[in-house]
mmCIF file of C-alpha atoms in Angstrom:
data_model
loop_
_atom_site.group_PDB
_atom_site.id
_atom_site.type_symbol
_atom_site.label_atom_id
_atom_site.label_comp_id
_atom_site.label_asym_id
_atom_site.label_seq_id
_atom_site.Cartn_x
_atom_site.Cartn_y
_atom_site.Cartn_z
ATOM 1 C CA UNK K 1 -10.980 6.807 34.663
ATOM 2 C CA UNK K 2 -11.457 5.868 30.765
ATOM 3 C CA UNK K 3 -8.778 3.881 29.264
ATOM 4 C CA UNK K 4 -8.111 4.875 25.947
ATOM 5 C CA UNK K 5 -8.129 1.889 23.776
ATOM 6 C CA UNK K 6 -5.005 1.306 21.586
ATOM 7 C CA UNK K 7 -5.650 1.816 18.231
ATOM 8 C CA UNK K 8 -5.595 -1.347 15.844
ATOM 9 C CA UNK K 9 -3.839 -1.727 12.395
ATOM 10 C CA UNK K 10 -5.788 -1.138 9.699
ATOM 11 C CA UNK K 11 -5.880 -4.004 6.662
ATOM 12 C CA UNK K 12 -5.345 -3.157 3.084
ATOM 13 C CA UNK K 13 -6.000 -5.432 -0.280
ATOM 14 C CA UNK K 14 -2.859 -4.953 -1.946
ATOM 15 C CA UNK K 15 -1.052 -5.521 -5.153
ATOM 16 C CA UNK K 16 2.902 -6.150 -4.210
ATOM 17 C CA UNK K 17 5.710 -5.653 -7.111
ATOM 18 C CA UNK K 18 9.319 -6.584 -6.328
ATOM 19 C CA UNK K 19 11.580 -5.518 -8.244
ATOM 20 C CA UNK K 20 15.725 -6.097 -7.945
ATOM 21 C CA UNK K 21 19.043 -5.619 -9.992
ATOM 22 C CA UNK K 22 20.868 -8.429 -11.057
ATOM 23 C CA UNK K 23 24.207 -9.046 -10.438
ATOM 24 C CA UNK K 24 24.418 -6.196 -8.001
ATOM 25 C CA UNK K 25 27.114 -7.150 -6.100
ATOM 26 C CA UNK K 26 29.448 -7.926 -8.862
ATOM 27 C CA UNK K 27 28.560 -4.346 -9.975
ATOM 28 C CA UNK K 28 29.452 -2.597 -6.853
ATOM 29 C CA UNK K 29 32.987 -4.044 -7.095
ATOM 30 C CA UNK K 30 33.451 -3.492 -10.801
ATOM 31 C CA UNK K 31 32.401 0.101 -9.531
ATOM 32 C CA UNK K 32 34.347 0.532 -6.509
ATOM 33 C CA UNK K 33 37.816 -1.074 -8.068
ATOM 34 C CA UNK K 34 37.414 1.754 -10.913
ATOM 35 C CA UNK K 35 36.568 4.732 -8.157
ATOM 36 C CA UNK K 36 33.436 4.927 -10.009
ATOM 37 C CA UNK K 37 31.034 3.999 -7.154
ATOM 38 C CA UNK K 38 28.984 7.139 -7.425
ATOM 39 C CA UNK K 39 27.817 6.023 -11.082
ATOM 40 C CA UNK K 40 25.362 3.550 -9.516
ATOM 41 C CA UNK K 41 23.869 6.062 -7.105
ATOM 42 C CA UNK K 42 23.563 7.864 -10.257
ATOM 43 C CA UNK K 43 21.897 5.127 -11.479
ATOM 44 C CA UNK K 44 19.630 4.988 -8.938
ATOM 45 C CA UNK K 45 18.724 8.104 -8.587
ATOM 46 C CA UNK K 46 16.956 8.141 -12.048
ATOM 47 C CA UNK K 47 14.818 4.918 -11.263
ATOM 48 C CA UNK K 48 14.022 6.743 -8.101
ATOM 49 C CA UNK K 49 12.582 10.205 -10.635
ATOM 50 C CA UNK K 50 11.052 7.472 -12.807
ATOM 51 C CA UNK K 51 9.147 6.157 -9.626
ATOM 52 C CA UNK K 52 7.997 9.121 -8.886
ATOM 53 C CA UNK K 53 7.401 10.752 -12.349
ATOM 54 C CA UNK K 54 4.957 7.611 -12.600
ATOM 55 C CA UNK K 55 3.433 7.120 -9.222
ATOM 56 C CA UNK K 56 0.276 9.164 -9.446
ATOM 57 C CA UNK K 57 -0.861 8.045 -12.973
ATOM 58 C CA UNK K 58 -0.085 4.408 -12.755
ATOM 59 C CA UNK K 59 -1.724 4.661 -9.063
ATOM 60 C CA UNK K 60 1.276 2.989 -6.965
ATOM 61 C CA UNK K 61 3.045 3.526 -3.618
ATOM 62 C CA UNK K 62 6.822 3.395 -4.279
ATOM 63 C CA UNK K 63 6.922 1.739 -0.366
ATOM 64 C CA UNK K 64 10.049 0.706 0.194
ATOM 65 C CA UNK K 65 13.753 0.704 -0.864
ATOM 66 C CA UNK K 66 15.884 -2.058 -0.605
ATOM 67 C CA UNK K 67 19.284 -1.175 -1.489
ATOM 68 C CA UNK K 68 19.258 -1.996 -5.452
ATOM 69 C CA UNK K 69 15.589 -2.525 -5.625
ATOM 70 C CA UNK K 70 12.368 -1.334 -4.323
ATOM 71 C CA UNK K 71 8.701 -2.585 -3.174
ATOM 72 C CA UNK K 72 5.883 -0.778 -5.313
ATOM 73 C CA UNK K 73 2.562 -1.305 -3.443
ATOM 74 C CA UNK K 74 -0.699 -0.877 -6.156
ATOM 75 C CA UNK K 75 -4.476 -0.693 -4.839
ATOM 76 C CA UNK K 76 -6.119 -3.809 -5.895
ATOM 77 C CA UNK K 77 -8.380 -2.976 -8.549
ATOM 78 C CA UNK K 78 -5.727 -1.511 -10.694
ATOM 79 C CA UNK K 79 -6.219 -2.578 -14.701
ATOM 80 C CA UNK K 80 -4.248 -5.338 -15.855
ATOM 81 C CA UNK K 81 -3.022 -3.352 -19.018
ATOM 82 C CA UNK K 82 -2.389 -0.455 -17.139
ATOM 83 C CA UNK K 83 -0.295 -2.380 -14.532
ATOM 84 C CA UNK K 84 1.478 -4.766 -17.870
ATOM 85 C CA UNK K 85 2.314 -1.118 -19.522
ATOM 86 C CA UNK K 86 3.712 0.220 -16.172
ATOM 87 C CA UNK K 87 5.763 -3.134 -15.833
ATOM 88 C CA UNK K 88 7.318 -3.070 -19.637
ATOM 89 C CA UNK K 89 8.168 0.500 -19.482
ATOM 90 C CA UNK K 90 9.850 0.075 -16.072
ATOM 91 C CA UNK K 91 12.145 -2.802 -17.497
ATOM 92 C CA UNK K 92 13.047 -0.777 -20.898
ATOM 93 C CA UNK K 93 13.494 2.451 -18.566
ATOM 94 C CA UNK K 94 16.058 0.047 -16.102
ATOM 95 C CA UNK K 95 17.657 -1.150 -19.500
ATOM 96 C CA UNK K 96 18.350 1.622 -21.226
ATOM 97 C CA UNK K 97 19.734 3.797 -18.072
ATOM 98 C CA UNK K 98 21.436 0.775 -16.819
ATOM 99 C CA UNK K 99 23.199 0.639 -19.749
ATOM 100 C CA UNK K 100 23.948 4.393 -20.275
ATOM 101 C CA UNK K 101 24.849 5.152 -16.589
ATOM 102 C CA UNK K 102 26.425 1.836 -15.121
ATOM 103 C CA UNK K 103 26.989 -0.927 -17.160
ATOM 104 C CA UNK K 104 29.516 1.344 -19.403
ATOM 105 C CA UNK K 105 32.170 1.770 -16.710
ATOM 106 C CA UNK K 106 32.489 -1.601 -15.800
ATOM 107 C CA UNK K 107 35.727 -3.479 -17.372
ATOM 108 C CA UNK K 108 34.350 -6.679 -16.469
ATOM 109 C CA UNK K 109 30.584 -7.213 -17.626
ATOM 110 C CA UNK K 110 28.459 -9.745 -15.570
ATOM 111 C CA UNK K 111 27.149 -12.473 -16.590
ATOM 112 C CA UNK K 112 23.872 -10.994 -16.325
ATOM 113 C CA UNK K 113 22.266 -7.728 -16.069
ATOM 114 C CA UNK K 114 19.038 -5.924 -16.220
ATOM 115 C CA UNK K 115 15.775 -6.710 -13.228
ATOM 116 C CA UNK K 116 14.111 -9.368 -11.976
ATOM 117 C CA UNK K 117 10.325 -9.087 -10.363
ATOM 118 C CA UNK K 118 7.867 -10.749 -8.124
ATOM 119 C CA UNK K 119 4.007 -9.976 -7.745
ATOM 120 C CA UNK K 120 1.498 -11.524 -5.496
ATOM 121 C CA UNK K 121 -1.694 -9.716 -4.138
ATOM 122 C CA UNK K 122 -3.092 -9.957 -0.932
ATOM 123 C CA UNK K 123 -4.526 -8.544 2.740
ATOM 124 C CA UNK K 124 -1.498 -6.637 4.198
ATOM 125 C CA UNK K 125 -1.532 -4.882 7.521
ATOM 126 C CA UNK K 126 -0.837 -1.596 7.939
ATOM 127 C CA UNK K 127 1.331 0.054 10.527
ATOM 128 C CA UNK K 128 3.860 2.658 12.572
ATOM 129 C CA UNK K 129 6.973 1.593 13.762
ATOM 130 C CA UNK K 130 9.515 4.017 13.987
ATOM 131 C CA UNK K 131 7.219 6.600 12.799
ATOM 132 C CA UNK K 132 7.329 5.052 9.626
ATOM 133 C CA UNK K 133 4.279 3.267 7.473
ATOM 134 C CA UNK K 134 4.906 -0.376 7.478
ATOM 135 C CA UNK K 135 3.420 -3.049 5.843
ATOM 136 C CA UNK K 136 3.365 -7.054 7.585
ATOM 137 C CA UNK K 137 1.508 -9.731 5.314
ATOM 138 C CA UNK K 138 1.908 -13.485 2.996
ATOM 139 C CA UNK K 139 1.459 -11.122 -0.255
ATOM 140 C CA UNK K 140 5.174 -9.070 0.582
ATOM 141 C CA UNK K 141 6.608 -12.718 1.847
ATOM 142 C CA UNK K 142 5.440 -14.232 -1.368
ATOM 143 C CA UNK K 143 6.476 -11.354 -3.829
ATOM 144 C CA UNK K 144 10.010 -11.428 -2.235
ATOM 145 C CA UNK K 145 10.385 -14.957 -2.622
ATOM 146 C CA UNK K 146 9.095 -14.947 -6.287
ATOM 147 C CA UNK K 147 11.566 -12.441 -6.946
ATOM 148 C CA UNK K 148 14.350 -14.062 -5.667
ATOM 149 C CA UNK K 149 13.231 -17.217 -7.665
ATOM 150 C CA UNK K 150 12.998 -16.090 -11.107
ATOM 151 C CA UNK K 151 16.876 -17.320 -11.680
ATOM 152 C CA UNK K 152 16.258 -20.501 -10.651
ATOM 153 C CA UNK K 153 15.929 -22.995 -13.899
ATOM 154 C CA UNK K 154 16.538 -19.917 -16.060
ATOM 155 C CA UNK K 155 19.925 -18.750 -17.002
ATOM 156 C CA UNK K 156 18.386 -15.475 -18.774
ATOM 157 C CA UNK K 157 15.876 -13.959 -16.136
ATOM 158 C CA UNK K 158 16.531 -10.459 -16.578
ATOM 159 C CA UNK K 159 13.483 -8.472 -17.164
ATOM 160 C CA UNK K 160 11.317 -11.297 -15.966
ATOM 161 C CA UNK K 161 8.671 -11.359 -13.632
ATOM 162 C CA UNK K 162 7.508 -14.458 -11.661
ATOM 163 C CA UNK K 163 3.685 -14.370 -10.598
ATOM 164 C CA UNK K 164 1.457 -16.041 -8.992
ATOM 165 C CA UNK K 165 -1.614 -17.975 -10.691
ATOM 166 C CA UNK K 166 -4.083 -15.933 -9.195
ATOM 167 C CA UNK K 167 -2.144 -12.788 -10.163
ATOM 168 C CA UNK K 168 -1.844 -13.738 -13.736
ATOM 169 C CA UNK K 169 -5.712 -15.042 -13.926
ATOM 170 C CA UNK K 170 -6.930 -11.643 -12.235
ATOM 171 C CA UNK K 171 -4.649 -9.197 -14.477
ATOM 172 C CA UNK K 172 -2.629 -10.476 -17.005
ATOM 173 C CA UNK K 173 -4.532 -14.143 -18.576
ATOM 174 C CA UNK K 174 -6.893 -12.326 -20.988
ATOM 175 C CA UNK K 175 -3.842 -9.707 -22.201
ATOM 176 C CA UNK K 176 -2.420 -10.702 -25.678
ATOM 177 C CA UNK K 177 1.049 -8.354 -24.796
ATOM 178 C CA UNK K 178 1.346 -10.557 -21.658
ATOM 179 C CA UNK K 179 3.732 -13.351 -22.957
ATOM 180 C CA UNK K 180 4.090 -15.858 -20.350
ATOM 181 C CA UNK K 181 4.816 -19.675 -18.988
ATOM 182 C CA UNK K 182 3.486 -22.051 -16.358
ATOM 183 C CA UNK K 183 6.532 -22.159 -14.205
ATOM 184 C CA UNK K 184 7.044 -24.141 -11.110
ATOM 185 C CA UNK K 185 9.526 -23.107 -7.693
ATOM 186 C CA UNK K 186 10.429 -23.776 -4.075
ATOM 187 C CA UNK K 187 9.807 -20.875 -2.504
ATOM 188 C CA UNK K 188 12.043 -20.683 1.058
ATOM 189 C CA UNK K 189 10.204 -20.818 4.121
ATOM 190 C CA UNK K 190 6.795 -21.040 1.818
ATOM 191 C CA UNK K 191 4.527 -24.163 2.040
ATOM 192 C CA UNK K 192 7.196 -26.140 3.516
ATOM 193 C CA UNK K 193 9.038 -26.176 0.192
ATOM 194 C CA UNK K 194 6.525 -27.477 -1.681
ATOM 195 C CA UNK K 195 5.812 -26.691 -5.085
ATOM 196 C CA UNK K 196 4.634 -23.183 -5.661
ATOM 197 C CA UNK K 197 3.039 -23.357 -9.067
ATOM 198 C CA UNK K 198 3.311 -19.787 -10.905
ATOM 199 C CA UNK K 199 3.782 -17.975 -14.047
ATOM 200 C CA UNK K 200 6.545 -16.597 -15.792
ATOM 201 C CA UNK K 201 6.105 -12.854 -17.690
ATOM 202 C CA UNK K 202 9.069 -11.743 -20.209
ATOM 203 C CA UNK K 203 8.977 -8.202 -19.900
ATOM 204 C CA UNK K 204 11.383 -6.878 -22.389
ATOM 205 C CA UNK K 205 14.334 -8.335 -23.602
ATOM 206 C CA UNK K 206 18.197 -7.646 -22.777
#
């Protein structure tokens, strides 16, 4: 008898883009106290299109959502202009419909408002669970925590991206649009908190 052998992830070189609302959570309640609740999903709904309008040309897999953000996944060889013009027209997309669909309703305006991003590139494994794609890999660990990083030192990180230096060298260093900082963070459960040296992209402003 011939046991069938099981069949072994497969490995993808991957570009990983974070993206997340700020101040969600003090939106939801500004929402929910007015009965407007539904004006977020709203919200949503059109970044979703937008995704998805833009997917095909701009060569990305809109992978996962995460409850006021989502995980874009682009093949590694994508151009660094195309992937700077994606970025900046994502950001004034989130800004204007942010403003038009959400930010309106609210009595109380946040302190701050708009998206915050994370990129990092690398080897990510590919997988089922559920009978759902899945990706496991450092590149999703370290976009996540880039993402999450961004406010740290900056009291105005809306529509900022934090990077990595190999992700700015290989896409971004030689782009004259592609205003930017050295930046350093500690990046949870990364390195042992060590310094993660990175860059700092301004994307659009408020």
């Amino acid at each position: 008898m011939v046991t069938e052998r099981p069949r072994l992830p497969t490995t993808d070189d991957l570009l990983v883009v974070v993206f997340d609302m700020c101040s969600s959570s003090d939106i939801i309640e500004g929402l929910t106290l007015r009965g407007e609740v539904h004006r977020l999903e709203t919200f949503l709904t059109a970044v979703k299109r937008y995704l998805r309008d833009n997917a095909e040309d701009n060569r990305f897999e809109a992978y996962k959502f995460m409850g006021d953000g989502w995980i874009l996944l682009f093949p590694a060889d994508i151009d660094g202009a195309v992937l700077l013009s994606f970025l900046k027209g994502l950001c004034e997309f989130f800004r204007r419909k942010l403003k038009r669909k959400v930010l309106r309703y609210l009595d109380a305006m946040p302190q701050v408002t708009g998206v915050t991003l994370g990129l990092e590139r690398g080897p990510l494994l590919k997988t089922v669970m559920f009978r759902q794609r899945e990706y496991i890999g450092r590149a999703l660990n370290i976009a996540c925590r880039l993402q999450t990083a961004i406010k740290d030192k900056d009291k105005s990180p809306a529509y900022k991206a934090l990077v990595s230096n190999a992700v700015y060298n290989d896409y971004f260093r030689k782009l004259p649009g592609a205003k930017s900082i050295p930046v350093t963070r500690t990046l949870r459960n990364i390195r042992g908190g060590t310094a993660f040296k990175c860059r700092k992209l301004t994307l659009a402003s408020k």
